[in-house]
mmCIF file of C-alpha atoms in Angstrom:
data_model
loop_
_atom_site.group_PDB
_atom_site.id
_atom_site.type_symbol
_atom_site.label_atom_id
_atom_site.label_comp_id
_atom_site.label_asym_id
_atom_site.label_seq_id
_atom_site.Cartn_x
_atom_site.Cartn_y
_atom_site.Cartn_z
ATOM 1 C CA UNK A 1 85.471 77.058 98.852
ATOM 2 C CA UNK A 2 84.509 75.812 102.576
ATOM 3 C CA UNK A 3 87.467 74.372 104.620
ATOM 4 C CA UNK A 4 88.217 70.932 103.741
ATOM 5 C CA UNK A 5 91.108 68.275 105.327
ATOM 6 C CA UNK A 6 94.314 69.023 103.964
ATOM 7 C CA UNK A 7 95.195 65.546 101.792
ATOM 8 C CA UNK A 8 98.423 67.281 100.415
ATOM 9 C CA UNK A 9 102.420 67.431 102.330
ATOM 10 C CA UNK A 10 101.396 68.350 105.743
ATOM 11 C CA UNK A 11 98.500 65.308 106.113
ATOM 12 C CA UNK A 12 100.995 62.794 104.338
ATOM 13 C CA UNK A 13 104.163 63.586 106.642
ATOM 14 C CA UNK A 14 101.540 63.734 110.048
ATOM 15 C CA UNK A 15 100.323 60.257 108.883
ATOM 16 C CA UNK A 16 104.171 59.357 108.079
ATOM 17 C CA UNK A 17 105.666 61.041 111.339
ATOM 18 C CA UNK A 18 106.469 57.622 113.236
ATOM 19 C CA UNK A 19 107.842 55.772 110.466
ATOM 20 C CA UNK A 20 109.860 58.787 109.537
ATOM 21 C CA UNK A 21 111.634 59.036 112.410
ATOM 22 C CA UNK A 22 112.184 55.331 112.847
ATOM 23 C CA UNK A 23 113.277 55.042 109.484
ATOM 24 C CA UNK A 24 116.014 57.743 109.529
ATOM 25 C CA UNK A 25 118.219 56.721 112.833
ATOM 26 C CA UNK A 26 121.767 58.962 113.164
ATOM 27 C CA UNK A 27 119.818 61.427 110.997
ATOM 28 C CA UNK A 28 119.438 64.678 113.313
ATOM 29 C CA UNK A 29 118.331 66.712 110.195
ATOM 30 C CA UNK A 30 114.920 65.732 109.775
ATOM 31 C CA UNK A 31 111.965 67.200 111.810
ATOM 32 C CA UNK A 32 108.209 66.176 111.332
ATOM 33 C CA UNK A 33 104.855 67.918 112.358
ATOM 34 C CA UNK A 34 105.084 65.656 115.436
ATOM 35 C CA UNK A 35 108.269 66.925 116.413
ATOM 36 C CA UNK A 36 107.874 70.500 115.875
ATOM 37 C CA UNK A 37 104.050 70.547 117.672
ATOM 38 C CA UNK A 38 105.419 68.267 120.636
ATOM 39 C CA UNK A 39 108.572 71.575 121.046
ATOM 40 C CA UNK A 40 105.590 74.186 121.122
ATOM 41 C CA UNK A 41 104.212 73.121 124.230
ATOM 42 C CA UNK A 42 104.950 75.565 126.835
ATOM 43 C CA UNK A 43 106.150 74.814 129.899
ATOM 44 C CA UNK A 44 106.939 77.120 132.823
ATOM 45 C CA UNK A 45 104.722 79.818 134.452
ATOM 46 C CA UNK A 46 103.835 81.734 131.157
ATOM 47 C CA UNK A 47 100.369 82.780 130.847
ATOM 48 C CA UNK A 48 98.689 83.524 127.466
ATOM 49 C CA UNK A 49 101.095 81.570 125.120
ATOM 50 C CA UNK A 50 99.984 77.999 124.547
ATOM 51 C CA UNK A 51 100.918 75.049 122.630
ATOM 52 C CA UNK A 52 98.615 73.006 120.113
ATOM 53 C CA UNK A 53 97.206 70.706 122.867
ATOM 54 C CA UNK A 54 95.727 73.897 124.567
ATOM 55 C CA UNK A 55 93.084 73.302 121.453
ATOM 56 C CA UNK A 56 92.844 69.984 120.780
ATOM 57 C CA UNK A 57 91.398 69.334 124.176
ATOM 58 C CA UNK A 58 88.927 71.688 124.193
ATOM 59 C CA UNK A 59 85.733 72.184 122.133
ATOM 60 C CA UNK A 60 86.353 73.358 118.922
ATOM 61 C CA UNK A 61 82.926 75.001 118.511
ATOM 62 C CA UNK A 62 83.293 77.276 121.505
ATOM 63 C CA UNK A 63 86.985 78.792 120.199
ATOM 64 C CA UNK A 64 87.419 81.494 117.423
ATOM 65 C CA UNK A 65 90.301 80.774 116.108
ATOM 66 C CA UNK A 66 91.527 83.939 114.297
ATOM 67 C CA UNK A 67 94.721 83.855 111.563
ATOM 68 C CA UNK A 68 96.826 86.683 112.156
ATOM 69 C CA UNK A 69 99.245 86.084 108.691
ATOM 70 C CA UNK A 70 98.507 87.703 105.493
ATOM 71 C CA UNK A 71 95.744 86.575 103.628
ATOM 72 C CA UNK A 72 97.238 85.037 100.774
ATOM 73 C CA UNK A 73 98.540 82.532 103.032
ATOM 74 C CA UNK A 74 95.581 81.906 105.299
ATOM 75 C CA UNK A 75 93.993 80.702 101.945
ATOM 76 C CA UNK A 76 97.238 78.843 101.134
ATOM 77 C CA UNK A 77 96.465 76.375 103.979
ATOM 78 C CA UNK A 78 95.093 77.422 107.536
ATOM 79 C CA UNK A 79 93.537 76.171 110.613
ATOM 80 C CA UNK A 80 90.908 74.598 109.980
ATOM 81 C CA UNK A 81 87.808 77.085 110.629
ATOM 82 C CA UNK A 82 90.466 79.842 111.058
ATOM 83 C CA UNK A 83 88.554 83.179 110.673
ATOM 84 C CA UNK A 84 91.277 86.101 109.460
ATOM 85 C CA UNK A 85 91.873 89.386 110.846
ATOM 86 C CA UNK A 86 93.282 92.344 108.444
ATOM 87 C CA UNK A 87 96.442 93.650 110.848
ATOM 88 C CA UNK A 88 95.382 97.026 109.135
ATOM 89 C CA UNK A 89 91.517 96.856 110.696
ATOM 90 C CA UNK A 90 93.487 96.778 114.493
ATOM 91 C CA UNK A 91 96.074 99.045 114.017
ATOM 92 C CA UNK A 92 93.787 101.876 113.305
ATOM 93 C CA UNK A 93 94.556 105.208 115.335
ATOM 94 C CA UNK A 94 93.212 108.294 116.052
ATOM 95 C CA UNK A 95 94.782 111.882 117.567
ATOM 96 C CA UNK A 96 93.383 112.010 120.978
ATOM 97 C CA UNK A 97 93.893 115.255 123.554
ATOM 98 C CA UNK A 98 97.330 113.280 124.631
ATOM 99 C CA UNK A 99 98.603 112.413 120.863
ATOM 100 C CA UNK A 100 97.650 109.047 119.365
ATOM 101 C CA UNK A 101 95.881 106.612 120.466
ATOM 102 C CA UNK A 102 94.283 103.577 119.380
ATOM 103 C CA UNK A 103 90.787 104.135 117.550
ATOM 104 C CA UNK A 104 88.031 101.655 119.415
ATOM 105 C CA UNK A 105 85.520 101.831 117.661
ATOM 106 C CA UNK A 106 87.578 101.324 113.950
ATOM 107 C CA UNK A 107 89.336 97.889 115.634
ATOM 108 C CA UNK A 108 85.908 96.463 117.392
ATOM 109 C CA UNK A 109 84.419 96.687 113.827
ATOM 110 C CA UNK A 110 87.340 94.460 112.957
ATOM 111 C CA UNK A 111 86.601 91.426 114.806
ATOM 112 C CA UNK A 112 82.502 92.449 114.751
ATOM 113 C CA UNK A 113 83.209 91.711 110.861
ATOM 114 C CA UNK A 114 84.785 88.215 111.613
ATOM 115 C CA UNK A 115 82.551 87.313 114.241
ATOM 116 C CA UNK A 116 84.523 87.290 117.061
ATOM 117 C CA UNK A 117 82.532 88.986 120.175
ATOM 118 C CA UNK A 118 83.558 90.217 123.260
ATOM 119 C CA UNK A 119 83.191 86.987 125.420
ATOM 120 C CA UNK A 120 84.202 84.634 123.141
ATOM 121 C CA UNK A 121 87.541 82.310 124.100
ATOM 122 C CA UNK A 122 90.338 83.145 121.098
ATOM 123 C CA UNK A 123 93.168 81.545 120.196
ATOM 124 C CA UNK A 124 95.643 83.206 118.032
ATOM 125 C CA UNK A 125 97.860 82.304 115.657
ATOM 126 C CA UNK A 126 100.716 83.350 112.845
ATOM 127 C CA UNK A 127 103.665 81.795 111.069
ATOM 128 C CA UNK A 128 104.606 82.201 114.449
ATOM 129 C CA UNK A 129 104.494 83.945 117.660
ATOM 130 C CA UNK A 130 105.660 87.341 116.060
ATOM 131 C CA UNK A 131 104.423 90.572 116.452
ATOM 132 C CA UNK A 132 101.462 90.601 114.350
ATOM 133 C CA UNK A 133 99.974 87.717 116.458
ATOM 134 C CA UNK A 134 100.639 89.601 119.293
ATOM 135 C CA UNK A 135 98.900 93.073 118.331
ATOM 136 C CA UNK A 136 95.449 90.916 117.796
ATOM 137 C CA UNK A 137 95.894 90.259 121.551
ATOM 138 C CA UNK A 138 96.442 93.310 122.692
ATOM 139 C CA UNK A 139 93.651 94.817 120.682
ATOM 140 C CA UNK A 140 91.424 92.325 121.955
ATOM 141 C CA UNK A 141 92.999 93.640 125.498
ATOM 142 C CA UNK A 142 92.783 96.929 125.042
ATOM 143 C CA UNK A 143 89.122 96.896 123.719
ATOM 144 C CA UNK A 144 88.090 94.842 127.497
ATOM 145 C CA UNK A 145 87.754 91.673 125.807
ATOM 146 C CA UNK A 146 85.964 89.493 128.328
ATOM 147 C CA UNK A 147 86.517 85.915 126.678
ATOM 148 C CA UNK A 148 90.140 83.844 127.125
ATOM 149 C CA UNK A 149 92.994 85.217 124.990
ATOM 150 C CA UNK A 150 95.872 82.691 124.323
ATOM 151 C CA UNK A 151 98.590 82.929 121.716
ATOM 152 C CA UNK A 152 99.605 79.738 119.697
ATOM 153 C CA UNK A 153 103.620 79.115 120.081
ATOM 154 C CA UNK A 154 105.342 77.979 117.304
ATOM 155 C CA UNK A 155 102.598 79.253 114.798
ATOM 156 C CA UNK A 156 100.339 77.444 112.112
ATOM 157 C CA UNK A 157 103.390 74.674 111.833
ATOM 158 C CA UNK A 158 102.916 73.632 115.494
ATOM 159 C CA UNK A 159 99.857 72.371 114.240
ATOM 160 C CA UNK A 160 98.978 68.863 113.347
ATOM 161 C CA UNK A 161 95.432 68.889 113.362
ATOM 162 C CA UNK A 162 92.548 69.642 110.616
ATOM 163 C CA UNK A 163 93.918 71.993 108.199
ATOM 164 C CA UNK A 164 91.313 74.291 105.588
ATOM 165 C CA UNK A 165 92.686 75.165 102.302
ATOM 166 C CA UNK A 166 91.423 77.619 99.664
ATOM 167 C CA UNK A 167 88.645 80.902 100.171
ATOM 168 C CA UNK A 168 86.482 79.809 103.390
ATOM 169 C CA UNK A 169 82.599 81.251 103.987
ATOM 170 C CA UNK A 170 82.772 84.624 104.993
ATOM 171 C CA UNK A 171 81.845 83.972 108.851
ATOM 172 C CA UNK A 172 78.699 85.495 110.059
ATOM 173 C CA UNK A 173 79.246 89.460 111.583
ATOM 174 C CA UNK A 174 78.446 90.028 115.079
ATOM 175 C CA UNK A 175 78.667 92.902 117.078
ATOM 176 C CA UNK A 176 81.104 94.426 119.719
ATOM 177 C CA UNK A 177 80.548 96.699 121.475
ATOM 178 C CA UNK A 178 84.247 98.568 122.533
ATOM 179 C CA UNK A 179 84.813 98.816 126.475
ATOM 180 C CA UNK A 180 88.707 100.329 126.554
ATOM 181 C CA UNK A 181 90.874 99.895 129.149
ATOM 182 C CA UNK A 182 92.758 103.193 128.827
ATOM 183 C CA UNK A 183 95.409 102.212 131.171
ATOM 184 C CA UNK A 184 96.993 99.671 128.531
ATOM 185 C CA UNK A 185 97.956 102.689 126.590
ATOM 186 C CA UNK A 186 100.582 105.406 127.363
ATOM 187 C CA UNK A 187 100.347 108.335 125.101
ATOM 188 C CA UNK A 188 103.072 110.933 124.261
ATOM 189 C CA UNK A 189 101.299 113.653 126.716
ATOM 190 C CA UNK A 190 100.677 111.414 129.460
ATOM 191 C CA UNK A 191 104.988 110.289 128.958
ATOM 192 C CA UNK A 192 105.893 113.726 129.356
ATOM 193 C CA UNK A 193 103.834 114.061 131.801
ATOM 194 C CA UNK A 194 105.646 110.935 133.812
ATOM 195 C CA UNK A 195 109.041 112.085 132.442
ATOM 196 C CA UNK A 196 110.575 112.009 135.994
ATOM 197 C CA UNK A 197 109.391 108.359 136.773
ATOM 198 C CA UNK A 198 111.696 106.932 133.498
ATOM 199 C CA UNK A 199 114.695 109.307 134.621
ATOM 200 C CA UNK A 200 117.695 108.763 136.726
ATOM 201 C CA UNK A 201 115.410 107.219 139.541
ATOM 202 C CA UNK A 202 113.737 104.731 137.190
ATOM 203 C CA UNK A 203 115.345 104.125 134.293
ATOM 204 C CA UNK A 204 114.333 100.536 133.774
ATOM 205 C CA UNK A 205 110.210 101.125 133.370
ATOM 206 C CA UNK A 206 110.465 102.149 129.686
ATOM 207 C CA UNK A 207 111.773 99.921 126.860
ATOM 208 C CA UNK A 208 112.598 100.589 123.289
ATOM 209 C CA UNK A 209 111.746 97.373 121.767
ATOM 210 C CA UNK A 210 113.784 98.554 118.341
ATOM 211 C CA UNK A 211 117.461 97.593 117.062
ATOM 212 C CA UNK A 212 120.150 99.319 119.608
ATOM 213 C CA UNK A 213 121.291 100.974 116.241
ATOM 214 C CA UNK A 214 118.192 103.250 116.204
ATOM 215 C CA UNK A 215 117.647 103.389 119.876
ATOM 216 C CA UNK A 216 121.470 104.824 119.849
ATOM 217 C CA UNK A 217 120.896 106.995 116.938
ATOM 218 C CA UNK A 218 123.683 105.654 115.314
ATOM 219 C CA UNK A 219 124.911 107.894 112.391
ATOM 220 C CA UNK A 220 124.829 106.489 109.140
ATOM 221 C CA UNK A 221 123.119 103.344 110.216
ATOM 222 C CA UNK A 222 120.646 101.650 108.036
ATOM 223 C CA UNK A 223 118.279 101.227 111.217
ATOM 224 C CA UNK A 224 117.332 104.776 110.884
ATOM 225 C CA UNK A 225 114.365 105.941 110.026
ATOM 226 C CA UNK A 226 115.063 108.814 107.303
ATOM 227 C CA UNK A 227 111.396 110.370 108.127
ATOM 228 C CA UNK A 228 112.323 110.498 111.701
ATOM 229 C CA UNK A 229 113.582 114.420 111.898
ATOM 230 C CA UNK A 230 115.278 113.239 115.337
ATOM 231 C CA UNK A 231 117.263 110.224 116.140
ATOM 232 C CA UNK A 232 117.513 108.414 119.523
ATOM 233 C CA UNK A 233 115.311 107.347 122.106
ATOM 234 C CA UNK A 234 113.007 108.473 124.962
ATOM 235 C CA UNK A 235 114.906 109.672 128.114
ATOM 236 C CA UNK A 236 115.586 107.434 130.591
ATOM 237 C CA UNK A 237 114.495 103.990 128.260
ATOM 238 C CA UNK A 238 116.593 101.169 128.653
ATOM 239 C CA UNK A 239 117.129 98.809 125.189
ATOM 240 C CA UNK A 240 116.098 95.490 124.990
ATOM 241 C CA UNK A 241 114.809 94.626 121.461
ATOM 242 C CA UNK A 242 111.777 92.590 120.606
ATOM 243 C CA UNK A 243 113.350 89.684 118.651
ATOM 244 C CA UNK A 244 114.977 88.282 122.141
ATOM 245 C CA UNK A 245 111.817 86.749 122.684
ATOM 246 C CA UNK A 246 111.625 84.959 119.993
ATOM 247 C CA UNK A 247 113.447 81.860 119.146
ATOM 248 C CA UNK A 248 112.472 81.115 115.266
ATOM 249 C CA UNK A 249 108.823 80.121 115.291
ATOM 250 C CA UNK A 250 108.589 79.587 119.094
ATOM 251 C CA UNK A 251 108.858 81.566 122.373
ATOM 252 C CA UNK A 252 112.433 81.474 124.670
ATOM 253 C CA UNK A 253 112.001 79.303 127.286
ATOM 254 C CA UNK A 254 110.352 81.018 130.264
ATOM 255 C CA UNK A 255 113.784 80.507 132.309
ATOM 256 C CA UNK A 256 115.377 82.906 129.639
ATOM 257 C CA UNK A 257 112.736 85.484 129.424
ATOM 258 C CA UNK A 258 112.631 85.735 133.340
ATOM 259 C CA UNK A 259 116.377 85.969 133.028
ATOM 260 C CA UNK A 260 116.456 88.349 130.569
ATOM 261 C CA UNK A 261 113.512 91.137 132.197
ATOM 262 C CA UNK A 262 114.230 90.516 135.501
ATOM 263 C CA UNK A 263 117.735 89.739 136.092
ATOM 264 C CA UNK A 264 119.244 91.572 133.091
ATOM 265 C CA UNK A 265 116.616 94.535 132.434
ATOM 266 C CA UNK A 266 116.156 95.170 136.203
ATOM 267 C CA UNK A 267 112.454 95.045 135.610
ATOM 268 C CA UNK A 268 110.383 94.404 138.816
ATOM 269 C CA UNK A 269 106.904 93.468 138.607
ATOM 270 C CA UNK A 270 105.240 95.753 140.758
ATOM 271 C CA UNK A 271 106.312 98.941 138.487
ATOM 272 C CA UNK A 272 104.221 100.488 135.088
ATOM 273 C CA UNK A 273 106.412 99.493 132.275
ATOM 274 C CA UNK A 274 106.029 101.030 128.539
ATOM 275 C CA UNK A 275 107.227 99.337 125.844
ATOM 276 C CA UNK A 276 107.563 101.214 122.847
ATOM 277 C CA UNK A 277 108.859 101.290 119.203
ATOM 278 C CA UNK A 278 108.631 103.071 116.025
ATOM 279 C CA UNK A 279 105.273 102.123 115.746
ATOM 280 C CA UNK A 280 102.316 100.387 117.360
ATOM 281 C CA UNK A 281 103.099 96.493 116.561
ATOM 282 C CA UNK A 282 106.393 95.024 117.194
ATOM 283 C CA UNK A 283 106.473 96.696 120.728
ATOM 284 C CA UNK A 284 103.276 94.217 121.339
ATOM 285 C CA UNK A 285 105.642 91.290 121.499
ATOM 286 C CA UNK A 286 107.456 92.357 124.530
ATOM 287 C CA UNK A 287 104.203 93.583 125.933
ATOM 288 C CA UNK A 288 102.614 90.222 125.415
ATOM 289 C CA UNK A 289 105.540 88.640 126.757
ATOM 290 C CA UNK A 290 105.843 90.667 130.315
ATOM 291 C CA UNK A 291 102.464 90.327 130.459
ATOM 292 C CA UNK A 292 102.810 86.709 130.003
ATOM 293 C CA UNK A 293 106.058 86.565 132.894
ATOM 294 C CA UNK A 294 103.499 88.008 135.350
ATOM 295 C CA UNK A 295 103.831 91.891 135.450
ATOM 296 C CA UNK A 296 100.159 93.707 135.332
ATOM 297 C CA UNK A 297 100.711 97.069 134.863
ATOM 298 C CA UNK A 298 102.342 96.946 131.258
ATOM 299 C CA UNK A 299 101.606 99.622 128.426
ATOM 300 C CA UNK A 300 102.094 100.670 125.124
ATOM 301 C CA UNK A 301 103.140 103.993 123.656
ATOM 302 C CA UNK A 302 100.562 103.714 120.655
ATOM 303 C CA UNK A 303 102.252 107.052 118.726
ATOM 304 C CA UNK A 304 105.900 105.145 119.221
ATOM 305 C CA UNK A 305 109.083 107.011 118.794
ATOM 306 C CA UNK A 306 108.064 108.352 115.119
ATOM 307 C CA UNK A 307 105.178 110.356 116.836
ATOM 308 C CA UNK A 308 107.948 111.566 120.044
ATOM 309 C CA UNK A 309 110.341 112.811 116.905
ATOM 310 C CA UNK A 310 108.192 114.307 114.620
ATOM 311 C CA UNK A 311 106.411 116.665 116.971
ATOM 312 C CA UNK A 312 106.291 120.602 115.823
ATOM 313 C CA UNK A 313 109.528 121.956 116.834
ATOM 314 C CA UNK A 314 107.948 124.440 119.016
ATOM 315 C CA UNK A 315 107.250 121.636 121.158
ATOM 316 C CA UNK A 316 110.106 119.681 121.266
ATOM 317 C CA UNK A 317 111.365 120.965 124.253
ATOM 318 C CA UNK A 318 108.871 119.175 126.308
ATOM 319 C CA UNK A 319 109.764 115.687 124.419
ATOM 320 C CA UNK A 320 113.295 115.291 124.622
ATOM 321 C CA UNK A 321 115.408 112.793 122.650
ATOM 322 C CA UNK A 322 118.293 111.181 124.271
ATOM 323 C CA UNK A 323 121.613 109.084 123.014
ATOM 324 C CA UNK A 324 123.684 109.358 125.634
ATOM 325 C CA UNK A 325 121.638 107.427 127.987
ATOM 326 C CA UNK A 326 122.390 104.101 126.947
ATOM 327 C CA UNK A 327 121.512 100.546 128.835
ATOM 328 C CA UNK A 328 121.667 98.288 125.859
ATOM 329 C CA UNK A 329 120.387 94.433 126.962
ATOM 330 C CA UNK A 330 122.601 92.066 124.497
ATOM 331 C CA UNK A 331 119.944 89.514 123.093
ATOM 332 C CA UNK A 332 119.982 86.328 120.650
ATOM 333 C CA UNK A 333 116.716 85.465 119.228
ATOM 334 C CA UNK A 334 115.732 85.519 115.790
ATOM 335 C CA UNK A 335 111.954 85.391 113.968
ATOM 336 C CA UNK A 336 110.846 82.160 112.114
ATOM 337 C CA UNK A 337 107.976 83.111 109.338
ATOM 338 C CA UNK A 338 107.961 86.487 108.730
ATOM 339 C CA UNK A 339 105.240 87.795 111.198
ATOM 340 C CA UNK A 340 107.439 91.254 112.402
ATOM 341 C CA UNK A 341 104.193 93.369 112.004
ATOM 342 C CA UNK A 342 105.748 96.569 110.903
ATOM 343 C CA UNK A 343 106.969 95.113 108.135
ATOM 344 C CA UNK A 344 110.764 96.483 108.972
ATOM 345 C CA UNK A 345 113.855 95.100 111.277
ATOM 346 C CA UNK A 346 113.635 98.248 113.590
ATOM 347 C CA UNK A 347 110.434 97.635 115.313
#
């Protein structure tokens, strides 16, 4: 089935948004399509995160639009001409000289297969601006994408326009040709390596993206992983988890992100930042988001703290695991639509 207009709930309350609201004065609890695409616009100096009017005045034709959610609900009801990406196809790694690293040639094949190539303009979207939404940019990043790269804030209900339904045409495969930008990536070598930049001197140029509960190794704690054989977090990383970012299906307000990195974290833009987690996709949030407030040198630890504490005991003397160094950032936001990409709460 090709996408068609959407002639079900979401066209009927677009069409009914004015009278709605007119109709209902002294009643706070009701919120139409309107309302919720008119909060998604982003204001401030963010780059890369966008609100619905970023495609509405632009040429739909010349934007691939890729759907970041799971597939059973981009056929649900979609953007229409969405094309969707299979997180799995850009989360592929492989074991490099340095420990893990992302596998190029594995996550070009997954946009070649959608059609998406290397100088198109892409807007991305989820149920909201969550963390899978946020590893299809840096994929597309990492791989030296040349086209535009913007996020969608508030996800697929920010969005008011033409909606598909059903199983779309399989779009038409392209190529891509992979050119990576290895400095996007920090692997577990090249951190040991650095140790003394993210010690005493430095402590605030590495964050653990995760719950404090597992960044403090917290015994008995639900937040820890029980196929981690060591508990804690990389020496000298500060804590400032990924869901303070996030406020439901939208982004903080720019003010409170710059509050929160610069003023609380200590973060300076001139430094290299990691972000890491227990894997490779929540940590892509914060990424996107310093990214986003300005700072350019900003990487991710691809092998994440299960690859630092599962490495042979032999070696474990050159990756340490602290819990007594602990600068824990207090944060308040919480995820609208289910788009944490690994699929726990530690990140």
């Amino acid at each position: 089935m090709t996408d068609e207009p959407n002639a079900t709930r979401r066209a009927l309350l677009q069409a009914a948004a004015g009278t709605a609201v007119a109709g209902t004065a002294g009643c706070t609890a009701v919120t139409t399509p309107a309302d919720t695409s008119v909060r998604s616009e982003v204001r401030g100096n963010v780059r890369t995160f966008v609100g619905p009017s970023w495609l509405t005045d632009r040429d739909r034709d010349e934007i691939a639009v890729i759907d970041a959610r799971e597939r059973d609900a981009f056929r649900r009801e979609r953007i229409h001409g969405a094309r969707h990406v299979a997180l799995e196809a850009l989360t592929t790694r492989r074991d490099g000289d340095g420990g893990l690293e992302p596998d190029p040639s594995e996550i070009a094949a997954g946009f070649a297969g959608i059609g998406v190539a290397p100088d198109d303009d892409v807007l991305v979207y989820g149920n909201s601006v969550g963390s899978r939404v946020t590893r299809v940019a840096f994929a597309l990043a990492y791989l030296g994408h040349r086209g535009d790269v913007r996020i969608l804030n508030g996800g697929v209900d920010a969005w008011t326009g033409r909606i598909g339904t059903g199983t779309p045409d399989e779009p038409e495969a392209t190529e891509y040709e992979a050119d990576p930008v290895d400095d996007l990536v920090a692997t577990r070598r090249w951190l040991a390596d650095e140790a003394d930049r993210f010690g005493e001197d430095a402590p605030d140029s590495l964050v653990d993206v995760r719950v404090p509960e597992a960044y403090l190794g917290a015994a008995g704690s639900d937040a820890l992983d029980p196929d981690h054989q060591r508990h804690g977090h990389l020496p000298g990383a500060i804590n400032v988890h990924w869901l303070g970012n996030v406020s439901g299906t939208r982004l903080q307000e720019p003010t409170r992100l710059a509050r929160l990195f610069f003023a609380e974290a200590g973060l300076e833009e001139e430094e290299t930042v990691v972000v890491y987690g227990d894997d490779n996709v929540d940590p892509t949030q914060t990424w996107a988001v310093l990214r986003a407030l300005g700072f350019e040198d900003v990487r991710l630890y691809e092998g994440g703290f299960t690859e630092w504490a599962n490495v042979p005991e032999d070696d474990r003397g050159g990756y340490p695991v602290e819990t007594k160094t602990n600068v824990v950032i207090e944060t308040d936001g919480d995820l609208g639509g289910e788009d944490g990409g690994d699929f726990s709460c530690t990140g």
